[in-house]
PDB file of C-alpha atoms in Angstrom:
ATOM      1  CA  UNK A 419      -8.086  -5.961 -50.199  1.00  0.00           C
ATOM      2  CA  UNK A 420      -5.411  -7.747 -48.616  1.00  0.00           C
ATOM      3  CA  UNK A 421      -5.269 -11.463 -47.645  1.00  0.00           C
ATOM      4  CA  UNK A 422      -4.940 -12.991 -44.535  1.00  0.00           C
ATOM      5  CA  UNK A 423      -5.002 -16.239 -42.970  1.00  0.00           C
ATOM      6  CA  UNK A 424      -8.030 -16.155 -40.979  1.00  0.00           C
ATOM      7  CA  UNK A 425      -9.497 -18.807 -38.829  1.00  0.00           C
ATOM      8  CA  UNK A 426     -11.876 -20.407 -41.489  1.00  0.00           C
ATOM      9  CA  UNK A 427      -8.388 -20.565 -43.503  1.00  0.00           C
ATOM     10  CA  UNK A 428      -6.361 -22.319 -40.877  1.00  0.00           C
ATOM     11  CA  UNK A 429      -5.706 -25.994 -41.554  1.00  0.00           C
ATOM     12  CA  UNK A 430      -4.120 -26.856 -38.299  1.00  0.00           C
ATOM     13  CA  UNK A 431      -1.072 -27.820 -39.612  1.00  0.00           C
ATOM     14  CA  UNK A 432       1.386 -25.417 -38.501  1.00  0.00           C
ATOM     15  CA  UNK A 433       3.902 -26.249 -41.555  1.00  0.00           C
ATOM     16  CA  UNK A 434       1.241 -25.458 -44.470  1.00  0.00           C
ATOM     17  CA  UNK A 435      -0.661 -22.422 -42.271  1.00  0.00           C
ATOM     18  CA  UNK A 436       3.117 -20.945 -42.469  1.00  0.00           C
ATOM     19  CA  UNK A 437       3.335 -21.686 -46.223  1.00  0.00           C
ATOM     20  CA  UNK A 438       0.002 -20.286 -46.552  1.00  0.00           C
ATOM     21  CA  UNK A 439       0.961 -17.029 -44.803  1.00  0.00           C
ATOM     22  CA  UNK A 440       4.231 -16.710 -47.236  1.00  0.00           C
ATOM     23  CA  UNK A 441       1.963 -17.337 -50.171  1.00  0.00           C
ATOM     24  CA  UNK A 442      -0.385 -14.288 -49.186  1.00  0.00           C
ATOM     25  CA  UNK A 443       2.490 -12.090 -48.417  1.00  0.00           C
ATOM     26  CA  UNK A 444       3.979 -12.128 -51.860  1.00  0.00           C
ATOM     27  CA  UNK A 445       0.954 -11.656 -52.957  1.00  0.00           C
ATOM     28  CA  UNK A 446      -0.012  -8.786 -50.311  1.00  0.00           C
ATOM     29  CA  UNK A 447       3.014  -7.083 -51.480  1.00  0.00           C
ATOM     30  CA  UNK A 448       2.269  -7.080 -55.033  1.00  0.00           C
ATOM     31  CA  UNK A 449      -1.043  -5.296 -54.080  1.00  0.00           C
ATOM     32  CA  UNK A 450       0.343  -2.623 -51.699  1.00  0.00           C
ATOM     33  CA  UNK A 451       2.709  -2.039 -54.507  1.00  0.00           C
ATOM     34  CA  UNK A 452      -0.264  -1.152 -56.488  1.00  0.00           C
ATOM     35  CA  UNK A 453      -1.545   1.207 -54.381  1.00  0.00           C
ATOM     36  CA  UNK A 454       1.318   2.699 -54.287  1.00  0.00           C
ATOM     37  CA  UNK A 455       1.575   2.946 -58.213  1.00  0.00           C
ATOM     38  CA  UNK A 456       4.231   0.405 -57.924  1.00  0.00           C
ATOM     39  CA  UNK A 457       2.959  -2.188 -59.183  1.00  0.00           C
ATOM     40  CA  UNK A 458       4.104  -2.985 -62.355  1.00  0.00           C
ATOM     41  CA  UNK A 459       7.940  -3.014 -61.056  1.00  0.00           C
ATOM     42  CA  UNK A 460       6.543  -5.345 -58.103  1.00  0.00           C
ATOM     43  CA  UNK A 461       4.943  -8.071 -60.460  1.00  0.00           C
ATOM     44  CA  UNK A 462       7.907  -9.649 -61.720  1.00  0.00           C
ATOM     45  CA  UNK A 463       9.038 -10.255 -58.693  1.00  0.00           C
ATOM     46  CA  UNK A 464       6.338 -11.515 -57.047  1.00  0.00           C
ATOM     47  CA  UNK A 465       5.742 -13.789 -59.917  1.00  0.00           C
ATOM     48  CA  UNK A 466       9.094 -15.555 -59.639  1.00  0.00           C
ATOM     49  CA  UNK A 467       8.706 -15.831 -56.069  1.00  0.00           C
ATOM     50  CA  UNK A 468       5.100 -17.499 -56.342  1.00  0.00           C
ATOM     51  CA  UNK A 469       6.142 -19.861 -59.449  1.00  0.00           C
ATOM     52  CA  UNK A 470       9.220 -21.483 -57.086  1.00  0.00           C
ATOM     53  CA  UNK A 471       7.498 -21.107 -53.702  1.00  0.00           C
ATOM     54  CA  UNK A 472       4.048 -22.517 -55.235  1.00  0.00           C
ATOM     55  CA  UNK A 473       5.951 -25.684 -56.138  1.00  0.00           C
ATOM     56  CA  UNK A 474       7.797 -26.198 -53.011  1.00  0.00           C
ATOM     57  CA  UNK A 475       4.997 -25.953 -51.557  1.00  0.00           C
ATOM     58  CA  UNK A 476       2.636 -28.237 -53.550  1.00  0.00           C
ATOM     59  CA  UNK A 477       5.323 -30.910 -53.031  1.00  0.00           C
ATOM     60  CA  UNK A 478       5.167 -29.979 -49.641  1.00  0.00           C
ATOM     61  CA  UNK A 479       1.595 -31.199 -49.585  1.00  0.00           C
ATOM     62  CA  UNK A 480       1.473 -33.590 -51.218  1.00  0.00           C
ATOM     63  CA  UNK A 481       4.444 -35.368 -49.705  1.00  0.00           C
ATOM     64  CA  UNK A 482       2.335 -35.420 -46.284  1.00  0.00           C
ATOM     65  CA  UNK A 483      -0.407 -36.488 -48.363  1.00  0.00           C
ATOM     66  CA  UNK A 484       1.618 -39.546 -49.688  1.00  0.00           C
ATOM     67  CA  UNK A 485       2.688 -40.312 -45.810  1.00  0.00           C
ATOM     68  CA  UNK A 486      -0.720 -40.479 -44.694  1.00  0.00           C
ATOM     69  CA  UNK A 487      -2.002 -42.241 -47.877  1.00  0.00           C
ATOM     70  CA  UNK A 488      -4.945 -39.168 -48.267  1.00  0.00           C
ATOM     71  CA  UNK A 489      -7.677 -40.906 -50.184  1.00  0.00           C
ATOM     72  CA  UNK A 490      -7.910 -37.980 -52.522  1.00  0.00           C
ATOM     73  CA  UNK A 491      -4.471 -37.794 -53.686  1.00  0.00           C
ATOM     74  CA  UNK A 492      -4.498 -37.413 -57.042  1.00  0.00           C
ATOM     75  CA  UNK A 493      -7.349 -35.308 -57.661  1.00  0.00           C
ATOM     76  CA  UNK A 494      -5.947 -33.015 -55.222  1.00  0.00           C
ATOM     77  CA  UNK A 495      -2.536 -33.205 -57.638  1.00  0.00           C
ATOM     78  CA  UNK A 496      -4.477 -32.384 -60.441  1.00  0.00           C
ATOM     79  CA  UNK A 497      -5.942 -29.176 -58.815  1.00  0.00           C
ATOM     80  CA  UNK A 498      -2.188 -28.270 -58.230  1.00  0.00           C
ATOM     81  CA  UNK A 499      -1.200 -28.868 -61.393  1.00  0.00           C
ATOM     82  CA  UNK A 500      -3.908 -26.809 -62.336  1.00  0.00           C
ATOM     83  CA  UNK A 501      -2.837 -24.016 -60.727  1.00  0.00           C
ATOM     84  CA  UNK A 502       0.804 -24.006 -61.271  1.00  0.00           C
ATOM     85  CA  UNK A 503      -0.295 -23.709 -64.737  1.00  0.00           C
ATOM     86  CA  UNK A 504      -2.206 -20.981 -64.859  1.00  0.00           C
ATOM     87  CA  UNK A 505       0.694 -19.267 -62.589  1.00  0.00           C
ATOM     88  CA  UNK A 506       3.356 -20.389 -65.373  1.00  0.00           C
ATOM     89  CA  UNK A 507       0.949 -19.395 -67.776  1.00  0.00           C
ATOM     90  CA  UNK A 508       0.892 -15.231 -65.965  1.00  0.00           C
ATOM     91  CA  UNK A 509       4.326 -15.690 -66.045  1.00  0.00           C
ATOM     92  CA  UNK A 510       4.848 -16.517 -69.657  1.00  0.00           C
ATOM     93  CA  UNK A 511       2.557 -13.398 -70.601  1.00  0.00           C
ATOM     94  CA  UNK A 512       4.813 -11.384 -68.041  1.00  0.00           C
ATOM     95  CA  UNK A 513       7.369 -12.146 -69.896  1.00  0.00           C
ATOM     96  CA  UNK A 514       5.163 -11.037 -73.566  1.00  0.00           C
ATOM     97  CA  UNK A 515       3.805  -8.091 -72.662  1.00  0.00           C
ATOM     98  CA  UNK A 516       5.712  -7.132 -69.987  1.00  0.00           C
ATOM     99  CA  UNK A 517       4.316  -6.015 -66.479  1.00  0.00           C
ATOM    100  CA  UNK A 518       0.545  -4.754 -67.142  1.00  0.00           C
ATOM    101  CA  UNK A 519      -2.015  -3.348 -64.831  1.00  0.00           C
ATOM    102  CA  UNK A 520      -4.353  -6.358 -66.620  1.00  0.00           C
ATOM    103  CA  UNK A 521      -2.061  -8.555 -65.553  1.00  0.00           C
ATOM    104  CA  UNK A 522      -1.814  -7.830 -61.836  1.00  0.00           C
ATOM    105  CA  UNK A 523      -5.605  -8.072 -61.986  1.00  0.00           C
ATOM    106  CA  UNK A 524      -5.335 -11.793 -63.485  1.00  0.00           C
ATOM    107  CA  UNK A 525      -2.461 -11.990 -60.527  1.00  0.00           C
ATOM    108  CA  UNK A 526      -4.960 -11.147 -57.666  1.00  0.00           C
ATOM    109  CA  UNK A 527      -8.079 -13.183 -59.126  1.00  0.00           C
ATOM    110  CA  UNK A 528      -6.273 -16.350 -60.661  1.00  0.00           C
ATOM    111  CA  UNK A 529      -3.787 -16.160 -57.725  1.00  0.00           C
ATOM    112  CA  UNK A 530      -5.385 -14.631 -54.357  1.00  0.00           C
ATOM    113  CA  UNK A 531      -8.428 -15.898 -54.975  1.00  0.00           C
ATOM    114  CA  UNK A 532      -7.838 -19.175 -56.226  1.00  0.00           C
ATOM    115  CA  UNK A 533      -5.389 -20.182 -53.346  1.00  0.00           C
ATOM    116  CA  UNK A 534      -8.346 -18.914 -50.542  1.00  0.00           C
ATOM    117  CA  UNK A 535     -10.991 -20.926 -52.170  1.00  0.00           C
ATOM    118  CA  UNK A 536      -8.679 -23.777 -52.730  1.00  0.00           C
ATOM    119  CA  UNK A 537      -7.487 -23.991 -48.665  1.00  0.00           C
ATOM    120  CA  UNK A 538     -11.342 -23.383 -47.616  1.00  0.00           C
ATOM    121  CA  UNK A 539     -12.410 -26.547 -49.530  1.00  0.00           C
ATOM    122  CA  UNK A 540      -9.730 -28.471 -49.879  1.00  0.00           C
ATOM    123  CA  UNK A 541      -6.695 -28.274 -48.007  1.00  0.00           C
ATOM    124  CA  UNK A 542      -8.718 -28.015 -44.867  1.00  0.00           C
ATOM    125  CA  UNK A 543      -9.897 -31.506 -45.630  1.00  0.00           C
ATOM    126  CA  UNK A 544      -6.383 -32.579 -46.353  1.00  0.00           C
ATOM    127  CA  UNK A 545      -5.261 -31.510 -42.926  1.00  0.00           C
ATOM    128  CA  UNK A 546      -8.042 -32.846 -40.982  1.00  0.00           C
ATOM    129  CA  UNK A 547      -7.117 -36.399 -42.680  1.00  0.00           C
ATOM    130  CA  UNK A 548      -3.100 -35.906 -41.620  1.00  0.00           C
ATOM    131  CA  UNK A 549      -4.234 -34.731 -37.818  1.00  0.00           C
ATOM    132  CA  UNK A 550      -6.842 -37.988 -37.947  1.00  0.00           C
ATOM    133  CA  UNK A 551      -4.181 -40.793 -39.284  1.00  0.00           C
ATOM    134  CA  UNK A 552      -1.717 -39.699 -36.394  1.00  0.00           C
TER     135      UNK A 552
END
């Protein structure tokens, strides 16, 4: 399975549909690597690429959420926060155990999935609230 920005994933916002798209290609690599039986050598990479781009990208957010004073702010924070934990968290066990076919499971539930249910319910609402304040 391989991610993709569909329509019921688009925000509208050109700038975070773009950082979405980045976000599933890392992530789309790290799985073609797998079914390639490259996996393993793929996951450290991808992981260092998610852990900076994932916080570039949060601040990305929420900086336009700041600007157009989003009513749900902080709770949307916290779901960040969240997640860059449990992304630090993969990382820290990379680092342990070294790259693991377990791991690159966690990778595409914790990860993949997290960030597709997270722009279907949330950042959908976030950029229907920047388009409306303009």
């Amino acid at each position: 399975m391989t991610y993709q920005v569909t329509n019921d994933l688009l925000t509208g916002n050109i700038t975070i549909d773009n950082e979405h798209r980045q976000l599933f290609q890392a992530i789309n690599a790290l799985l073609e690597a797998c079914a390639h039986g490259k996996g393993r050598n793929q996951l450290a990479q991808t992981m260092t690429f998610l852990q900076s781009y994932i916080a570039q990208h949060f601040a990305h957010e929420e900086q336009l959420q700041a600007q157009t004073k989003y009513p749900d702010a902080v709770r949307h924070k916290q779901l960040h926060d969240g997640y860059k934990r449990v992304v630090h968290e993969i990382c820290q066990e990379l680092e342990r155990t070294g790259p693991t076919v377990t791991l690159v499971g966690k990778v595409n539930a914790n990860v993949g999935g997290w960030l597709v249910t997270h722009i279907k319910r949330e950042d959908v609402k976030v950029a229907a609230h920047i388009k409306n304040s303009k």
